[in-house]
């Protein structure tokens, strides 16, 4: 009985310990949303518990959920996240790369001014995408609407709508729907 009481007390204290972080995010979230290029309605964002750079290049659609622990770097190229996108814990999206071909310079000493245009490229995640835990999406990638990215995947290339992808590097595992089912889903969701 005493053991059960102690466990419940510790569980309650553990939950209470999460409140300050949640409230801090709640306080700053509206400011971060206004600093974005675009932020839709009903976006869930934990900015102070995440690492987000380049807000002016970040667009997020209605109803998207960006969890704490997110890492989004979109400093030189845009990151566009569609409507109703859901991320598992700790997603990483990076729209740029380091230049690594300069002779006589350490990579860490290469500045933003040294970068080439091809070192940065936009990332687009279309509507209704589910990204599993610890997904990494790199520059120049477009994920088609209705796709699912398996946990732990490293996405280095684009995929069409309704793809189920996974692996390192990510590859197409299968399509979510047949072509007819995809058309019907598009008609019902998007009026297409």
Backbone as JSON, one array per atom type, in Angstrom:
{
  "sequence": "XXXXXXXXXXXXXXXXXXXXXXXXXXXXXXXXXXXXXXXXXXXXXXXXXXXXXXXXXXXXXXXXXXXXXXXXXXXXXXXXXXXXXXXXXXXXXXXXXXXXXXXXXXXXXXXXXXXXXXXXXXXXXXXXXXXXXXXXXXXXXXXXXXXXXXXXXXXXXXXXXXXXXXXXXXXXXXXXXXXXXXXXXXXXXXXX",
  "N": [[0.81, -1.19, 0.0], [1.84, 1.28, 0.91], [3.98, 1.44, -0.86], [2.61, 1.7, -3.33], [1.37, 4.18, -2.94], [3.64, 5.84, -2.81], [4.64, 5.51, -5.42], [2.57, 6.67, -6.95], [2.75, 9.27, -6.01], [5.32, 10.01, -6.93], [4.9, 9.74, -9.69], [3.02, 11.78, -10.07], [4.57, 14.03, -9.33], [6.5, 13.89, -11.35], [4.93, 14.48, -13.61], [4.11, 17.09, -12.95], [6.56, 18.37, -13.13], [6.86, 18.82, -15.84], [5.27, 20.94, -16.48], [6.34, 23.71, -16.3], [8.0, 23.9, -18.65], [6.12, 23.45, -20.68], [4.39, 25.66, -20.29], [6.18, 27.77, -20.78], [6.73, 27.38, -23.5], [4.12, 27.8, -24.45], [3.77, 30.49, -23.89], [5.65, 31.76, -25.62], [5.05, 30.79, -28.15], [3.0, 32.21, -29.8], [4.45, 34.48, -30.61], [6.63, 33.44, -32.04], [5.21, 32.23, -34.12], [4.19, 34.47, -35.47], [6.56, 35.49, -36.42], [7.25, 33.78, -38.42], [7.37, 33.06, -41.98], [4.88, 32.23, -42.94], [2.16, 31.12, -41.0], [-0.29, 28.86, -40.36], [-3.7, 28.33, -39.15], [-4.41, 26.88, -35.96], [-1.97, 25.62, -35.48], [0.26, 23.59, -33.77], [2.95, 24.21, -31.72], [6.15, 23.98, -30.24], [8.25, 26.06, -29.49], [10.34, 26.9, -27.69], [11.29, 24.59, -26.71], [12.51, 23.45, -28.78], [14.76, 23.5, -31.66], [14.89, 25.84, -33.82], [15.72, 27.48, -36.73], [15.87, 30.34, -38.87], [13.26, 31.51, -39.18], [11.95, 33.31, -40.91], [11.95, 32.01, -43.31], [10.28, 29.9, -43.0], [7.28, 28.18, -43.48], [4.13, 27.1, -42.38], [1.34, 25.02, -42.56], [-2.27, 24.96, -41.85], [-3.38, 23.31, -38.87], [-1.16, 21.71, -38.37], [1.22, 19.83, -36.48], [3.96, 20.47, -34.56], [6.33, 19.03, -32.71], [7.9, 19.26, -29.39], [11.47, 19.29, -29.24], [12.03, 19.38, -31.89], [14.12, 19.96, -34.74], [14.68, 22.36, -36.95], [16.26, 23.74, -39.6], [16.33, 26.36, -41.64], [17.78, 28.42, -42.99], [18.91, 29.61, -45.35], [17.36, 28.65, -47.42], [13.95, 27.88, -48.24], [11.55, 26.3, -46.06], [8.73, 24.53, -46.37], [5.87, 23.46, -44.92], [3.02, 21.58, -45.16], [-0.61, 21.41, -44.69], [-2.16, 19.81, -41.87], [-0.04, 18.12, -41.12], [1.81, 15.72, -39.35], [4.25, 15.15, -36.9], [6.42, 12.78, -35.44], [8.32, 12.29, -32.37], [11.24, 14.34, -32.19], [11.95, 15.34, -34.96], [14.11, 16.19, -37.72], [14.88, 18.7, -39.95], [16.65, 20.02, -42.59], [17.56, 22.59, -44.67], [19.88, 23.25, -45.91], [23.43, 22.93, -46.6], [26.87, 22.27, -45.84], [29.61, 23.79, -47.47], [32.18, 21.96, -48.93], [34.37, 21.85, -50.54], [36.48, 23.64, -50.63], [39.82, 24.38, -50.85], [42.43, 24.61, -48.49], [41.02, 25.62, -46.35], [39.53, 24.99, -43.22], [36.57, 23.1, -42.71], [34.86, 24.17, -40.77], [35.59, 26.81, -40.84], [34.57, 27.85, -43.13], [32.52, 30.28, -44.44], [29.16, 31.72, -44.51], [29.1, 33.41, -46.68], [30.87, 32.12, -48.39], [29.43, 30.03, -49.37], [27.83, 28.18, -52.03], [25.13, 28.55, -54.43], [23.96, 26.01, -54.84], [24.36, 24.75, -52.44], [22.24, 25.07, -50.8], [18.8, 24.26, -50.71], [15.26, 24.3, -51.21], [12.9, 22.68, -48.99], [9.97, 20.8, -49.17], [7.12, 19.74, -47.6], [4.28, 18.24, -48.26], [0.63, 18.41, -47.76], [-1.0, 16.43, -45.16], [0.98, 14.56, -44.28], [2.72, 12.07, -42.51], [5.31, 11.96, -40.35], [7.48, 9.81, -38.87], [9.09, 9.05, -35.68], [12.23, 10.61, -35.04], [12.92, 11.26, -37.69], [14.85, 12.38, -40.47], [15.1, 14.94, -42.78], [16.52, 16.15, -45.67], [18.07, 18.83, -47.63], [16.44, 20.07, -50.6], [14.35, 18.25, -50.92], [11.1, 17.02, -51.7], [8.16, 15.94, -50.27], [5.47, 14.13, -51.17], [1.88, 14.68, -50.83], [-0.05, 13.0, -48.3], [1.8, 11.06, -47.64], [3.85, 8.69, -45.79], [6.5, 8.63, -43.55], [8.81, 6.45, -42.34], [9.91, 5.79, -38.98], [13.09, 7.01, -38.01], [14.09, 7.31, -40.59], [16.22, 8.63, -43.17], [15.85, 11.09, -45.32], [16.72, 11.81, -48.52], [15.95, 12.29, -51.05], [13.23, 13.15, -53.3], [9.73, 12.17, -53.05], [6.7, 10.78, -54.45], [3.13, 11.59, -54.02], [1.36, 9.79, -51.44], [3.3, 7.92, -50.76], [4.98, 5.38, -48.95], [7.74, 5.47, -47.07], [11.08, 4.59, -46.06], [14.14, 3.93, -44.24], [17.78, 4.19, -44.49], [19.8, 5.45, -46.78], [16.48, 6.86, -47.29], [14.04, 4.91, -48.98], [11.47, 4.0, -51.35], [8.99, 2.09, -49.91], [6.41, 1.09, -50.26], [3.31, 1.97, -51.91], [0.67, 3.84, -50.39], [-1.97, 3.71, -51.3], [-3.9, 2.3, -54.02], [-3.91, 3.48, -57.43], [-6.53, 4.23, -58.12], [-7.74, 4.41, -55.58], [-6.21, 6.5, -54.52], [-6.99, 8.64, -56.17], [-9.7, 8.82, -55.43], [-9.43, 9.46, -52.72], [-8.12, 11.95, -52.96], [-10.18, 13.35, -54.22], [-12.15, 13.38, -52.21], [-10.82, 14.71, -50.09], [-9.62, 17.02, -51.22], [-11.21, 17.92, -53.25], [-10.55, 17.31, -55.84]],
  "CA": [[0.0, 0.0, 0.0], [2.75, 2.42, 0.99], [4.73, 1.45, -2.13], [1.69, 2.22, -4.33], [1.22, 5.61, -2.66], [4.89, 6.49, -3.23], [4.7, 5.5, -6.9], [1.63, 7.67, -7.44], [3.32, 10.57, -5.68], [6.42, 10.26, -7.87], [4.3, 9.94, -11.01], [2.43, 13.12, -10.06], [5.66, 14.99, -9.35], [7.1, 13.85, -12.69], [4.03, 15.22, -14.49], [4.19, 18.5, -12.57], [7.84, 18.91, -13.6], [6.73, 19.16, -17.26], [4.43, 22.13, -16.63], [7.06, 24.94, -16.65], [8.43, 23.86, -20.06], [4.91, 23.61, -21.5], [3.93, 27.04, -20.17], [7.17, 28.62, -21.45], [6.43, 27.24, -24.93], [2.81, 28.42, -24.69], [3.98, 31.93, -23.85], [6.43, 32.23, -26.76], [4.54, 30.27, -29.42], [2.39, 33.21, -30.69], [5.48, 35.37, -31.15], [7.36, 32.69, -33.07], [4.3, 32.05, -35.25], [4.15, 35.74, -36.22], [7.87, 35.71, -37.04], [7.37, 32.87, -39.57], [6.88, 33.58, -43.26], [3.44, 31.97, -42.86], [1.74, 30.11, -40.02], [-1.73, 28.66, -40.46], [-4.52, 28.26, -37.94], [-4.39, 25.63, -35.22], [-0.64, 25.0, -35.51], [0.83, 23.28, -32.45], [4.38, 24.5, -31.82], [6.88, 24.06, -28.97], [9.47, 26.73, -29.95], [11.42, 27.01, -26.71], [11.77, 23.23, -26.48], [13.0, 22.99, -30.09], [15.87, 24.27, -32.24], [14.35, 26.28, -35.11], [16.48, 28.61, -37.26], [15.38, 30.84, -40.15], [11.79, 31.62, -39.15], [11.44, 34.06, -42.06], [11.87, 31.07, -44.43], [9.46, 28.77, -42.58], [5.83, 28.28, -43.66], [3.47, 25.93, -41.82], [-0.09, 25.04, -42.87], [-3.28, 24.76, -40.81], [-3.56, 22.04, -38.18], [0.07, 20.93, -38.3], [1.74, 19.67, -35.14], [5.42, 20.43, -34.5], [6.55, 18.69, -31.3], [9.14, 19.69, -28.75], [12.6, 18.49, -29.7], [12.19, 19.52, -33.35], [15.25, 20.72, -35.25], [14.4, 22.84, -38.3], [17.21, 24.76, -40.05], [15.94, 26.85, -42.96], [18.37, 29.75, -42.95], [19.13, 30.17, -46.69], [16.35, 28.13, -48.34], [12.65, 27.78, -47.58], [10.95, 25.06, -45.58], [7.28, 24.65, -46.46], [5.18, 22.31, -44.35], [1.61, 21.73, -45.52], [-1.69, 21.3, -43.71], [-2.44, 18.53, -41.2], [1.17, 17.29, -41.07], [2.1, 15.31, -37.98], [5.61, 14.69, -36.69], [6.75, 12.06, -34.22], [9.35, 12.98, -31.61], [12.58, 14.7, -32.66], [12.22, 15.43, -36.39], [15.17, 17.1, -38.16], [14.76, 19.13, -41.35], [17.73, 20.96, -42.87], [17.47, 23.0, -46.08], [21.19, 23.65, -46.41], [24.56, 22.03, -46.5], [28.16, 22.95, -45.78], [30.49, 23.66, -48.63], [33.29, 21.12, -48.48], [35.34, 21.71, -51.63], [37.47, 24.72, -50.62], [41.16, 23.96, -50.45], [43.11, 25.55, -47.61], [40.13, 26.1, -45.29], [38.81, 23.99, -42.45], [35.14, 23.19, -42.98], [34.24, 25.06, -39.79], [35.96, 28.19, -41.16], [33.87, 28.28, -44.35], [31.45, 31.18, -44.02], [27.94, 31.77, -45.33], [29.47, 34.08, -47.93], [31.59, 31.15, -49.23], [28.51, 29.0, -49.88], [27.34, 28.24, -53.4], [23.66, 28.4, -54.46], [23.56, 24.6, -54.75], [24.53, 24.27, -51.07], [20.95, 25.22, -50.13], [17.65, 24.0, -51.58], [14.02, 24.23, -50.43], [12.24, 21.43, -48.61], [8.51, 20.91, -49.17], [6.35, 18.6, -47.09], [2.91, 18.56, -48.64], [-0.42, 18.14, -46.79], [-1.37, 15.1, -44.69], [2.14, 13.68, -44.2], [3.07, 11.61, -41.18], [6.74, 11.7, -40.2], [7.71, 9.07, -37.64], [10.1, 9.53, -34.74], [13.64, 10.75, -35.44], [13.07, 11.38, -39.15], [15.71, 13.45, -40.96], [14.8, 15.31, -44.17], [17.59, 17.05, -46.08], [17.82, 19.85, -48.65], [15.97, 19.74, -51.94], [13.39, 17.14, -50.9], [9.66, 17.23, -51.65], [7.4, 14.76, -49.86], [4.11, 14.26, -51.69], [0.81, 14.63, -49.84], [-0.53, 11.69, -47.89], [2.9, 10.1, -47.47], [4.27, 8.28, -44.45], [7.94, 8.42, -43.46], [9.06, 5.55, -41.21], [10.79, 6.27, -37.92], [14.52, 6.87, -38.22], [14.47, 7.44, -41.99], [16.99, 9.79, -43.61], [15.27, 11.33, -46.64], [17.64, 12.61, -49.33], [15.36, 12.48, -52.38], [11.79, 13.43, -53.29], [8.83, 11.05, -53.24], [5.37, 11.21, -54.89], [2.05, 11.45, -53.04], [0.95, 8.5, -50.9], [4.43, 7.02, -50.62], [5.44, 4.93, -47.63], [9.18, 5.41, -47.28], [11.86, 4.34, -44.86], [15.5, 3.46, -44.41], [18.89, 5.13, -44.52], [18.89, 6.54, -47.12], [15.09, 6.42, -47.46], [13.6, 4.36, -50.26], [10.05, 3.7, -51.4], [8.64, 0.76, -49.43], [5.21, 0.78, -51.06], [2.34, 3.06, -51.99], [-0.44, 3.69, -49.44], [-3.22, 3.41, -51.99], [-3.85, 2.07, -55.46], [-4.14, 4.73, -58.17], [-7.95, 4.56, -58.0], [-7.97, 4.85, -54.21], [-5.57, 7.82, -54.37], [-7.87, 9.61, -56.83], [-10.89, 8.98, -54.59], [-9.0, 10.19, -51.51], [-7.91, 13.34, -53.39], [-11.5, 13.95, -54.48], [-12.81, 13.6, -50.93], [-10.1, 15.68, -49.26], [-9.21, 18.26, -51.9], [-12.16, 18.26, -54.3], [-9.89, 17.15, -57.16]],
  "C": [[0.86, 1.26, 0.0], [3.55, 2.57, -0.3], [3.88, 2.05, -3.24], [1.5, 3.73, -4.17], [2.46, 6.38, -3.11], [4.98, 6.58, -4.75], [3.78, 6.57, -7.48], [2.13, 9.08, -7.16], [4.42, 10.94, -6.65], [5.91, 10.49, -9.29], [3.71, 11.34, -11.12], [3.52, 14.19, -10.11], [6.35, 15.05, -10.72], [6.23, 14.63, -13.69], [4.08, 16.72, -14.21], [5.48, 19.14, -13.1], [7.8, 19.33, -15.07], [5.99, 20.48, -17.48], [5.23, 23.39, -16.97], [7.5, 25.01, -18.11], [7.24, 24.09, -20.98], [4.43, 25.06, -21.47], [4.89, 28.02, -20.87], [6.96, 28.57, -22.97], [5.13, 27.95, -25.28], [2.93, 29.94, -24.74], [4.63, 32.45, -25.13], [5.88, 31.8, -28.12], [3.88, 31.33, -30.31], [3.41, 34.15, -31.33], [6.25, 34.68, -32.27], [6.49, 32.49, -34.32], [4.22, 33.31, -36.11], [5.46, 36.03, -36.93], [8.09, 34.8, -38.26], [6.92, 33.59, -40.85], [5.37, 33.42, -43.33], [3.2, 30.92, -41.79], [0.22, 30.04, -40.06], [-2.41, 28.6, -39.11], [-4.35, 26.89, -37.28], [-3.05, 24.91, -35.26], [-0.17, 24.8, -34.07], [2.34, 23.39, -32.58], [4.98, 24.59, -30.42], [8.23, 24.74, -29.25], [10.62, 26.75, -28.96], [12.0, 25.64, -26.36], [12.32, 22.62, -27.76], [14.18, 23.85, -30.52], [15.44, 24.63, -33.66], [15.11, 27.52, -35.54], [15.87, 29.03, -38.6], [13.88, 30.96, -40.22], [11.23, 32.34, -40.36], [11.31, 33.17, -43.3], [10.99, 29.85, -44.12], [7.98, 29.07, -42.78], [5.2, 26.98, -43.18], [1.97, 26.08, -42.05], [-0.98, 24.74, -41.67], [-3.21, 23.36, -40.2], [-2.33, 21.17, -38.08], [0.6, 20.93, -36.87], [3.26, 19.5, -35.18], [5.81, 20.21, -33.04], [7.81, 19.32, -30.72], [10.26, 18.76, -29.23], [12.79, 18.53, -31.2], [13.44, 20.33, -33.66], [14.96, 21.07, -36.7], [15.39, 23.95, -38.61], [16.83, 25.14, -41.47], [16.47, 28.27, -43.12], [18.54, 30.37, -44.34], [18.1, 29.7, -47.72], [15.07, 27.9, -47.55], [12.33, 26.36, -47.12], [9.45, 25.3, -45.56], [6.66, 23.35, -45.97], [3.68, 22.54, -44.55], [0.65, 21.61, -44.35], [-1.76, 19.88, -43.14], [-1.25, 17.57, -41.26], [1.44, 16.96, -39.61], [3.51, 14.72, -37.92], [5.67, 13.87, -35.4], [7.84, 12.83, -33.48], [10.65, 13.21, -32.4], [12.79, 14.66, -34.18], [13.35, 16.43, -36.65], [14.96, 17.41, -39.63], [15.8, 20.22, -41.57], [17.72, 21.29, -44.36], [18.82, 23.39, -46.67], [22.26, 22.63, -46.11], [25.82, 22.87, -46.32], [28.88, 22.79, -47.1], [31.73, 22.93, -48.16], [34.41, 21.0, -49.52], [36.4, 22.82, -51.67], [38.8, 24.21, -50.07], [41.77, 25.04, -49.55], [42.23, 26.14, -46.53], [39.55, 24.89, -44.55], [37.32, 24.18, -42.73], [34.46, 24.18, -42.03], [34.53, 26.53, -40.08], [35.29, 28.71, -42.43], [32.64, 29.07, -43.92], [30.23, 31.07, -44.93], [28.25, 32.42, -46.68], [30.21, 33.16, -48.9], [30.66, 30.13, -49.87], [28.11, 29.26, -51.33], [25.82, 28.07, -53.39], [23.2, 26.94, -54.31], [23.75, 24.0, -53.34], [23.23, 24.37, -50.26], [19.84, 24.96, -51.14], [16.4, 23.83, -50.72], [13.6, 22.8, -50.09], [10.75, 21.7, -48.57], [7.93, 19.61, -48.64], [4.9, 18.95, -47.34], [1.92, 18.15, -47.54], [-0.5, 16.67, -46.38], [-0.21, 14.11, -44.71], [2.37, 13.32, -42.74], [4.54, 11.25, -41.17], [6.94, 11.01, -38.86], [8.81, 9.68, -36.79], [11.48, 9.57, -35.37], [13.86, 10.73, -36.95], [14.0, 12.55, -39.46], [15.39, 13.69, -42.43], [15.81, 16.39, -44.57], [17.22, 17.89, -47.29], [17.3, 19.28, -49.97], [14.9, 18.68, -52.03], [11.96, 17.68, -50.92], [9.0, 15.91, -51.3], [5.96, 14.99, -50.29], [3.05, 14.07, -50.62], [0.39, 13.18, -49.55], [0.54, 10.65, -47.66], [3.16, 9.8, -46.0], [5.78, 8.03, -44.51], [8.2, 7.61, -42.19], [10.05, 6.16, -40.22], [12.25, 6.02, -38.28], [14.99, 7.05, -39.66], [15.29, 8.71, -42.21], [16.61, 10.02, -45.07], [16.17, 12.3, -47.41], [17.13, 12.83, -50.75], [13.86, 12.67, -52.24], [10.98, 12.16, -53.55], [7.44, 11.56, -53.62], [4.33, 11.05, -53.78], [1.77, 9.99, -52.69], [2.06, 7.46, -50.85], [4.58, 6.6, -49.16], [6.93, 4.68, -47.8], [9.89, 5.16, -45.96], [13.26, 3.9, -45.22], [16.51, 4.59, -44.41], [19.81, 4.72, -45.67], [17.49, 5.98, -47.41], [14.82, 5.97, -48.89], [12.1, 4.11, -50.19], [9.82, 2.27, -50.94], [7.43, 0.25, -50.2], [4.35, 2.03, -51.12], [1.2, 2.78, -51.01], [-1.7, 3.18, -50.11], [-2.93, 2.99, -53.43], [-4.11, 3.41, -56.15], [-5.6, 5.17, -58.05], [-8.28, 5.08, -56.6], [-7.38, 6.24, -53.96], [-6.44, 8.91, -55.0], [-9.12, 9.87, -55.99], [-10.56, 9.76, -53.32], [-8.78, 11.67, -51.84], [-9.23, 14.05, -53.61], [-12.19, 14.3, -53.17], [-12.14, 14.68, -50.08], [-9.89, 17.04, -49.92], [-10.16, 18.7, -52.99], [-11.58, 18.12, -55.7], [-10.5, 16.02, -57.96]]
}
